[in-house]
Structure formats: structure tokens, C-alpha cells
Amino acid sequence: MTADVLDDTAAGPQTHAFEADVAKLLHLMVHSVYSDKDVFLRELISNAADACEKLRYEAIAQPDLLGDDPAPRITITVEADLRRLTIEDNGIGMTAADMAETLGTIARSGTKAFMDRIAAAKGAEDTQLIGQFGVGFYSAFMVAEKVDVISRRAGQDQAAMWSSDGLGTYTIGPVEADQAPARGTRIVLHLLEDAADYAQAPRIEQMVRAQSGHVPVPITVKDKPDADGNQVADGTALWTRPKSAITPEEYKDFYRSVAGQWDDPALTLHYRAEGRHEYSVLAFVPETRPFDLFDPDRKGRMKLYVRRVFITDEAEILPRYLRFVRGLVDSADLPLNMSREMIQDSPILAAIQKGLTGKVLGELEKTAKDDPAAYARLWDTFGAVIKEGLYEDFERRETLLRLARFKTTASGGEWRSLQDYVAAMPENQTAIYYATGSDLDRIASSPQLEGFRARGVEVLLLPDQVDSFWVRGAIDWDGKPFKSVTQGAADLSLIPLAEGADKPKPEASDAVGGFLAFVKETLGDAVSDVRASDRLTDSAVCLVASESGLDRQLEKLLANAGQLPAGSAPVLEVNPAHPQIERLAALPESDELRTDAAHLLLDEARIVDGEPPRDPRAFAERLARLIARATA
């Protein structure tokens, strides 16, 4: 049920069915799939605080919305005898249509991902998924047999009530004014028998202090509706306090709230910038990947405040390759009455973006220097995203190259920096060699790497899609360009062989040379060239791109994306010293096997490269003829 079909004129409550995804989710909640049910309170308090912040923003343009009640607050009331828990705020509130849209559907695209993950979630991971996938309100059904939501939108007279037992339907209808808050939302949880301890004031106070003490809205707990109440949190924004007055637990709790995750922050960045522009920053690098890290829109999740007034969480405060950073910026200079669209174009925000980006990258560099093991874990989690900056952020490319880490043919599965790579280069190596692909193990076993290994030349193994793009940006490190091992001639002859490596034959024999010319003529347009290879030591053949063409992996990516009508013809490189090639070269020119062999060599190279034969039926027929001859 969505807002456009809700009948606001109905006299009584209307019953509606939840959308399918919500119904599935509620089934999981009702059947208590989570090991830590305490999470529900944090989620409901977070929603209430957001409602108060939204009202503060709306009141900038419409001060009358605050009426005679300008101070935001959250009140939690426990009623042990009724097994009831109430969370009330005086924030922006909701209309009946808002309720249908907000509580009857899950608008965020994370729902499907949540449903896919939850079936396999076990143990500690369970508690991360609620906030991570934007379904926090529904966590109330872990502890409640029924939930009532009574709300009145700021500036309106009508109030409405949403109610559900979480079993598939909900009702929405009008409610008398004296039964609703003057403004804001009241959520009433009718607790399950095994959740009765959540109706005890000491338990709730302890949970608020532990989970939500940082919330920038005062929180009061009452042990009965007409009691005075005990203020548990004073509403002081954590980021306005000095670092020395904040405990690691408070930072962790704030991070979990702002990030919607239940891991620990890997890095915490808290500072106040002063000078031409003044702003406060409290930002975190997560320990684990957020579920939306690879969303196509690649949106950041930094919140923007102006003098503690929440403005938006859609401003591009950090470049997209740092979208895993969670937190907020509170500006003292941006005008409160500026629209969200105008803020994005503001030179003040541009200055904040530049300063914060430099700070984040500086903190990453510091971690890489002071704690290499911690940085390796961080890079393992977010390296594929940070590398997007090598393609997009020319201004900071040198810094990003210093931060970059790579698995290589010599790293034994560990991460290596470019500084490590260059320091280990053998004599006469003038380029930084790399190999791209879609799978690390397959790249590492590529035949194109054989000649490099024989000479002790380390090769960067690049398995991420973005790798095929940033390496083509005419970049270098320490004066040495990046060069693909699958493109152009290898030029390995000047690099001495590693100790103990077999010396290759200096050049192809006349017989092999004649056979290569025959193969090229036979294959025609299927290849751009057939040549003897100095990069092969064990394999018979491999495919490479021409010097002026696209790298083969990039060509595949563009073709799969429909941006290339067809790939260019590759170069077929042949190992002239391979016994298979020498035997084929020795066949009489009249032997029909030579023609089949030419096509089979190309198909062999394609298969090793992860591609199917050009013509599977013809490949099968040629292979059958070869087997028949071998067994005759």
C-alpha cells in the first residue's frame, strides 16, 4: 500500500497487506533470527533523533512549526504491569500517507540484499544486518507482539495511527487529537512475554547509555506515564566535545549509529578545522564492507550539519572512491537557509571536500606507515574501491599510488607497495609489469608470465575491473611506466635470467620459422600476427594484444558492456623451443595435420586465456581427427 492509494477520508482504520519483502522480513523478525535483541532500542531512538533533526531543518524556513515547544526531546516510558514500552519524540511527525509509504514498504534497494544475506547469517553477524540494510523499525517485532505508531505531522491538526502484529497486515486510521502527541511520533511496543524485562526502567537506562548516549537529542526515561523521568542523555553532540573527553566506547557507539553497522571502526578521524573555514569532522573507516559499497550510484554516506542542524546526507562531501567512510561534517560557515542543491555548488563545501579528502588520505598513509598489518587488512577490504581514485582523481594520483597495495608473482599472497616493487627490480628492468584478469589464481597461472618468472621479474596481479582502466592513464611510478604482460612485445632479452633458469634458444629454427608463417597464413584474419615468443618458457602458445591495441582484459570488459562491437584480432605467440611446436614444424608440408594444428593452437591459446574456441564444432572435429591419428 502506497500513499497515492490511501483513502484519507475513511472514517475508521483501513487494513492493508504488507509488501512481499516486508512480510518476509517481519516473519524473520517475529521468529527472532537475531541473537542480540537489544538492537531494537538503538534503531528506534535513532529514528526519533532523525525526526527531531528533520524538524529543526524544516523550522529554519518555517519557525511556526516549533510552536511553543522548540526544544527537541525523546521520552521513553516503561509500564511493567502492562508489559509496555513507549518511545516518543517531538520531531517532524508523519501523516497517514507518510505512514503507508514509510512503514508499509521498504523503499531502499538493500532489502533484497538483506533477504539474501539473512538466511546465511550466523552468530555475531546477525546483529550487524538490521541497521546495515535500512530496516531498523521492523526490529521492534523481535520483542513486541504488537506495535502501535501514533503520529501528528508538525503544523497539522490531524493525527493518525498505524498498528500491526507483524503477521502480514497493518491498519492505518485517524485518531483523536487528545490521544496523539501535539507533534511528533509515539511508538508503543506491546512486549512479548519473554521480552518483559524491557519494561524495566533500569534495563532501559543501561541500554540507552550504552547504545545511544551520543544522540544529539536529550533522552529521558520514565518508569510510569505521569512520572517526572530521569534524563539519561543530555543531547550534547559527540563531535562538539574535545577528544580527550570521549571514550573509545563512545566513539564505537556513535560509529555504529551513524554507519548502521555493528562492527568496530578500523580508523577514527575527529578534528576541528579552523582558519578560513571552520568545521568539525567525526568520520570512521569501517572494519567490514558496507553492503552498499558497490551500488551503481556509488553514493557516499557522510552527513552534513550546519551548526548542529542536520541538513542532508546526500551532499558529496568525499570523492566516490572514499564512499566507505562514514560520519559527519558540521560546518560553522554554510548558511542555514541555503537549499541542498545550492550547498552542493558552494565554494565553502568545495573547500571542506578538499580538506577532508586530504585528511582521510593522510590518515590512511599514517596507518600504512605506523601499522602495516592493520593497513593491509584495511586495503584487503577497501582497496578495490580506493583504486577507483587512480582512474578518477588525477590531482591525488601520486598519493593514491603510495597507498596502493598489490598481490604479485613474488609476494607469496601478501600485499606489496610500489616502493617494495621498485626496490626489488632486477638489472635492466625499465617498466612496472602487470597482468589483469577477473580471478587472482587464473592471472597467476597465465602462460604470459613464464618468461618474467624465469628472469625474476615481479608482475603485479590485478583482478579488479577498475585495474584495466587506471593502468592505461599514462601513469608511472619513480619514472617507470606501467606495462601489460599481455600487450605488445615483452622486451625481456636485456634482463638477465634468474640463477638456475634454463637459457632459451636464441631464435627460432628455419623449420619453426616456416611453420609460424604457415600458421599465420592459415589463420588469416583470426589473428593480427603469429610470432616467436620470448615470454613463454613452458607453454606452447599464448595470446597477447598488439602494441597499439587495447589490453585483452580491457577489451573483454568493453565488449561485454556493449562498448566495443567486436574485439580486435590478437597476436598468437608461439614458444619456438617447445617440443610440440618442434614436432609440428617437422611435419611434411603436405601433411593435413598442419592445418588442423594451426587452428588447434589458436583454440588452445584461447582456452588457456579463459575463452571458448572460436568455432566449438570445428574444434571438436579437428580434435577428433587428431585423436584418431594418434591412436591409429
Coordinates of N, CA, C and O in Angstrom, one line a residue, residues 377-463:
R377 N 45.0 -5.1 6.3 CA 43.6 -5.6 6.4 C 42.6 -4.6 5.8 O 41.6 -4.9 5.2
L378 N 42.9 -3.3 6.0 CA 42.0 -2.2 5.5 C 42.0 -2.3 4.0 O 41.0 -2.2 3.3
W379 N 43.3 -2.4 3.4 CA 43.3 -2.5 2.0 C 42.6 -3.7 1.4 O 42.0 -3.6 0.3
D380 N 42.7 -4.8 2.1 CA 42.1 -6.0 1.7 C 40.5 -5.8 1.6 O 39.9 -6.3 0.7
T381 N 40.0 -4.9 2.5 CA 38.6 -4.7 2.5 C 38.2 -3.6 1.5 O 37.1 -3.8 0.8
F382 N 39.0 -2.5 1.3 CA 38.5 -1.4 0.6 C 39.4 -1.0 -0.6 O 39.2 -0.1 -1.3
G383 N 40.5 -1.8 -0.8 CA 41.4 -1.5 -1.9 C 40.8 -1.3 -3.3 O 41.2 -0.5 -4.0
A384 N 39.9 -2.2 -3.6 CA 39.2 -2.2 -4.9 C 38.5 -0.9 -5.1 O 38.4 -0.4 -6.3
V385 N 38.0 -0.3 -4.1 CA 37.3 1.0 -4.2 C 38.3 2.1 -4.2 O 38.1 3.1 -5.1
I386 N 39.3 2.1 -3.4 CA 40.3 3.2 -3.4 C 40.9 3.3 -4.8 O 41.2 4.4 -5.2
K387 N 41.2 2.2 -5.4 CA 41.8 2.2 -6.7 C 41.0 2.9 -7.8 O 41.5 3.4 -8.8
E388 N 39.7 3.1 -7.6 CA 38.9 3.9 -8.5 C 39.4 5.4 -8.6 O 39.3 6.0 -9.6
G389 N 40.1 5.8 -7.5 CA 40.6 7.2 -7.5 C 41.8 7.3 -8.4 O 42.1 8.4 -8.9
L390 N 42.5 6.2 -8.7 CA 43.6 6.2 -9.6 C 43.2 6.6 -11.0 O 43.9 7.1 -11.8
Y391 N 41.9 6.2 -11.3 CA 41.3 6.5 -12.6 C 40.6 7.8 -12.6 O 40.6 8.5 -13.7
E392 N 40.1 8.3 -11.5 CA 39.2 9.5 -11.4 C 39.9 10.7 -10.9 O 39.5 11.8 -11.2
D393 N 40.9 10.6 -10.0 CA 41.4 11.7 -9.3 C 42.9 12.0 -9.6 O 43.8 11.6 -8.9
F394 N 43.1 12.7 -10.7 CA 44.4 12.9 -11.2 C 45.2 13.7 -10.2 O 46.4 13.5 -10.0
E395 N 44.6 14.7 -9.6 CA 45.3 15.5 -8.6 C 45.9 14.8 -7.5 O 47.0 15.1 -7.0
R396 N 45.3 13.7 -7.1 CA 45.8 12.9 -5.9 C 46.4 11.6 -6.3 O 46.6 10.7 -5.5
R397 N 46.7 11.4 -7.6 CA 47.1 10.1 -8.0 C 48.4 9.6 -7.4 O 48.5 8.4 -7.0
E398 N 49.3 10.5 -7.2 CA 50.6 10.1 -6.6 C 50.4 9.6 -5.2 O 51.0 8.6 -4.7
T399 N 49.5 10.3 -4.4 CA 49.2 9.9 -3.1 C 48.6 8.5 -3.1 O 48.9 7.6 -2.3
L400 N 47.6 8.3 -4.0 CA 46.9 7.1 -4.1 C 47.8 5.9 -4.5 O 47.7 4.8 -4.1
L401 N 48.8 6.2 -5.4 CA 49.8 5.2 -5.7 C 50.6 4.8 -4.6 O 51.0 3.6 -4.4
R402 N 50.9 5.8 -3.7 CA 51.7 5.4 -2.5 C 50.8 4.5 -1.6 O 51.4 3.6 -0.9
L403 N 49.5 4.7 -1.6 CA 48.6 3.9 -0.7 C 48.3 2.6 -1.3 O 48.0 1.6 -0.6
A404 N 48.5 2.4 -2.6 CA 48.1 1.2 -3.3 C 48.9 0.0 -2.9 O 50.1 0.1 -2.6
R405 N 48.3 -1.1 -2.7 CA 49.0 -2.4 -2.4 C 48.5 -3.4 -3.5 O 47.4 -3.4 -3.9
F406 N 49.4 -4.4 -3.7 CA 49.2 -5.3 -4.8 C 49.7 -6.7 -4.4 O 50.7 -6.9 -3.7
K407 N 48.9 -7.7 -4.9 CA 49.4 -9.1 -4.8 C 50.3 -9.2 -6.1 O 49.9 -8.7 -7.2
T408 N 51.4 -9.9 -6.0 CA 52.3 -10.1 -7.1 C 52.8 -11.5 -7.3 O 52.5 -12.4 -6.4
T409 N 53.5 -11.7 -8.3 CA 54.1 -13.1 -8.6 C 55.1 -13.4 -7.5 O 55.5 -14.6 -7.4
A410 N 55.6 -12.4 -6.8 CA 56.7 -12.7 -5.8 C 56.3 -12.4 -4.4 O 57.1 -12.5 -3.5
S411 N 55.0 -12.1 -4.2 CA 54.6 -11.6 -2.8 C 54.1 -12.7 -1.9 O 53.8 -12.5 -0.7
G412 N 54.0 -13.9 -2.5 CA 53.5 -15.1 -1.6 C 52.1 -14.8 -1.0 O 51.8 -15.3 0.1
G413 N 51.3 -14.1 -1.7 CA 49.9 -13.9 -1.3 C 49.8 -12.7 -0.4 O 48.7 -12.3 0.1
E414 N 50.9 -12.0 -0.1 CA 50.9 -10.8 0.8 C 50.8 -9.5 -0.1 O 50.9 -9.6 -1.3
W415 N 50.4 -8.4 0.6 CA 50.3 -7.1 -0.2 C 51.7 -6.5 -0.3 O 52.5 -6.5 0.6
R416 N 52.0 -5.9 -1.5 CA 53.2 -5.2 -1.7 C 52.9 -3.8 -2.2 O 52.0 -3.6 -3.0
S417 N 53.8 -2.8 -1.8 CA 53.7 -1.5 -2.3 C 54.5 -1.3 -3.5 O 55.4 -2.1 -3.8
L418 N 54.3 -0.2 -4.3 CA 55.1 0.0 -5.4 C 56.5 0.3 -5.0 O 57.5 0.0 -5.8
Q419 N 56.7 0.9 -3.9 CA 58.1 1.1 -3.4 C 58.8 -0.2 -3.2 O 60.0 -0.3 -3.5
D420 N 58.1 -1.2 -2.6 CA 58.7 -2.5 -2.5 C 59.0 -3.1 -3.8 O 60.1 -3.7 -4.0
Y421 N 58.1 -2.9 -4.8 CA 58.3 -3.5 -6.1 C 59.5 -2.9 -6.8 O 60.4 -3.7 -7.3
V422 N 59.6 -1.6 -6.8 CA 60.8 -1.0 -7.5 C 62.1 -1.3 -6.8 O 63.1 -1.5 -7.5
A423 N 62.1 -1.4 -5.5 CA 63.3 -1.7 -4.8 C 63.8 -3.1 -5.2 O 65.1 -3.4 -5.1
A424 N 62.9 -4.0 -5.6 CA 63.3 -5.4 -5.9 C 63.5 -5.6 -7.4 O 63.8 -6.8 -7.8
M425 N 63.5 -4.6 -8.2 CA 63.6 -4.8 -9.7 C 65.0 -5.3 -10.1 O 66.0 -4.8 -9.6
P426 N 65.1 -6.3 -11.0 CA 66.4 -6.7 -11.4 C 67.1 -5.7 -12.4 O 66.4 -4.8 -12.9
E427 N 68.3 -6.0 -12.7 CA 69.0 -5.2 -13.6 C 68.4 -5.1 -15.0 O 67.8 -6.0 -15.5
N428 N 68.4 -3.9 -15.5 CA 67.8 -3.5 -16.9 C 66.3 -3.6 -17.0 O 65.8 -3.4 -18.1
Q429 N 65.6 -3.8 -15.9 CA 64.1 -3.7 -15.9 C 63.8 -2.2 -15.9 O 64.1 -1.5 -15.0
T430 N 63.0 -1.8 -16.9 CA 62.7 -0.3 -17.1 C 61.2 0.0 -16.9 O 60.8 1.1 -17.0
A431 N 60.4 -1.1 -16.7 CA 58.9 -0.9 -16.6 C 58.4 -1.6 -15.4 O 59.0 -2.6 -14.9
I432 N 57.2 -1.2 -15.0 CA 56.5 -2.0 -13.9 C 55.4 -2.9 -14.7 O 54.5 -2.3 -15.3
Y433 N 55.6 -4.2 -14.6 CA 54.8 -5.1 -15.4 C 53.6 -5.5 -14.6 O 53.6 -5.7 -13.3
Y434 N 52.5 -5.7 -15.3 CA 51.2 -6.1 -14.6 C 50.4 -7.0 -15.5 O 50.6 -7.0 -16.7
A435 N 49.6 -7.8 -14.9 CA 48.6 -8.7 -15.6 C 47.3 -8.5 -15.0 O 47.1 -8.5 -13.8
T436 N 46.3 -8.3 -15.9 CA 44.9 -8.1 -15.4 C 44.1 -9.3 -15.7 O 44.4 -10.1 -16.5
G437 N 42.9 -9.4 -15.0 CA 42.0 -10.5 -15.2 C 40.9 -10.4 -14.3 O 40.7 -9.4 -13.6
S438 N 40.1 -11.5 -14.2 CA 38.9 -11.5 -13.3 C 39.1 -12.4 -12.1 O 38.3 -12.4 -11.2
D439 N 40.2 -13.1 -12.0 CA 40.4 -14.1 -10.9 C 41.9 -14.1 -10.6 O 42.7 -14.4 -11.5
L440 N 42.3 -13.9 -9.4 CA 43.7 -13.9 -9.0 C 44.4 -15.1 -9.3 O 45.6 -15.1 -9.9
D441 N 43.9 -16.3 -9.0 CA 44.6 -17.6 -9.3 C 44.8 -17.8 -10.8 O 45.8 -18.3 -11.2
R442 N 43.8 -17.4 -11.6 CA 43.9 -17.6 -13.0 C 45.0 -16.7 -13.6 O 45.8 -17.1 -14.5
I443 N 45.0 -15.4 -13.1 CA 46.0 -14.5 -13.6 C 47.4 -15.1 -13.2 O 48.3 -15.0 -14.1
A444 N 47.6 -15.5 -12.0 CA 48.9 -16.0 -11.6 C 49.4 -17.2 -12.4 O 50.6 -17.5 -12.5
S445 N 48.4 -18.0 -13.0 CA 48.8 -19.1 -13.7 C 48.9 -18.9 -15.2 O 49.0 -19.8 -16.0
S446 N 48.8 -17.6 -15.6 CA 48.8 -17.3 -17.1 C 50.1 -17.6 -17.7 O 51.2 -17.3 -17.1
P447 N 50.1 -18.2 -18.9 CA 51.4 -18.5 -19.6 C 52.2 -17.3 -19.9 O 53.4 -17.4 -20.0
Q448 N 51.5 -16.1 -20.1 CA 52.3 -14.9 -20.4 C 53.3 -14.5 -19.3 O 54.2 -13.7 -19.5
L449 N 53.2 -15.1 -18.1 CA 54.1 -14.7 -17.0 C 55.3 -15.6 -17.0 O 56.3 -15.3 -16.2
E450 N 55.4 -16.6 -17.8 CA 56.5 -17.6 -17.7 C 57.9 -16.9 -17.9 O 58.8 -17.2 -17.1
G451 N 58.0 -16.2 -18.9 CA 59.3 -15.5 -19.2 C 59.7 -14.5 -18.1 O 60.9 -14.4 -17.8
F452 N 58.7 -13.9 -17.5 CA 59.0 -12.9 -16.4 C 59.5 -13.6 -15.2 O 60.5 -13.2 -14.5
R453 N 58.9 -14.8 -14.9 CA 59.3 -15.5 -13.7 C 60.8 -16.1 -13.9 O 61.6 -16.1 -13.0
A454 N 61.0 -16.5 -15.2 CA 62.4 -17.0 -15.4 C 63.5 -16.0 -15.2 O 64.6 -16.4 -14.9
R455 N 63.1 -14.8 -15.3 CA 64.1 -13.7 -15.2 C 64.0 -13.0 -13.8 O 64.6 -12.0 -13.6
G456 N 63.1 -13.5 -13.0 CA 63.0 -12.9 -11.6 C 62.3 -11.6 -11.7 O 62.4 -10.8 -10.8
V457 N 61.5 -11.3 -12.7 CA 60.8 -10.1 -12.9 C 59.4 -10.2 -12.2 O 58.6 -11.1 -12.6
E458 N 59.2 -9.4 -11.2 CA 57.9 -9.4 -10.4 C 56.8 -8.8 -11.3 O 57.0 -7.8 -12.0
V459 N 55.6 -9.4 -11.2 CA 54.5 -8.8 -12.0 C 53.3 -8.6 -11.1 O 53.0 -9.4 -10.2
L460 N 52.7 -7.4 -11.2 CA 51.5 -7.1 -10.4 C 50.3 -7.9 -10.9 O 50.1 -7.9 -12.1
L461 N 49.6 -8.5 -10.0 CA 48.4 -9.3 -10.4 C 47.2 -8.4 -10.0 O 46.9 -8.1 -8.9
L462 N 46.4 -8.0 -11.1 CA 45.3 -7.1 -10.9 C 44.0 -7.7 -11.3 O 43.6 -7.8 -12.4
P463 N 43.2 -8.1 -10.3 CA 42.0 -8.9 -10.5 C 40.7 -8.0 -10.6 O 39.6 -8.5 -10.8

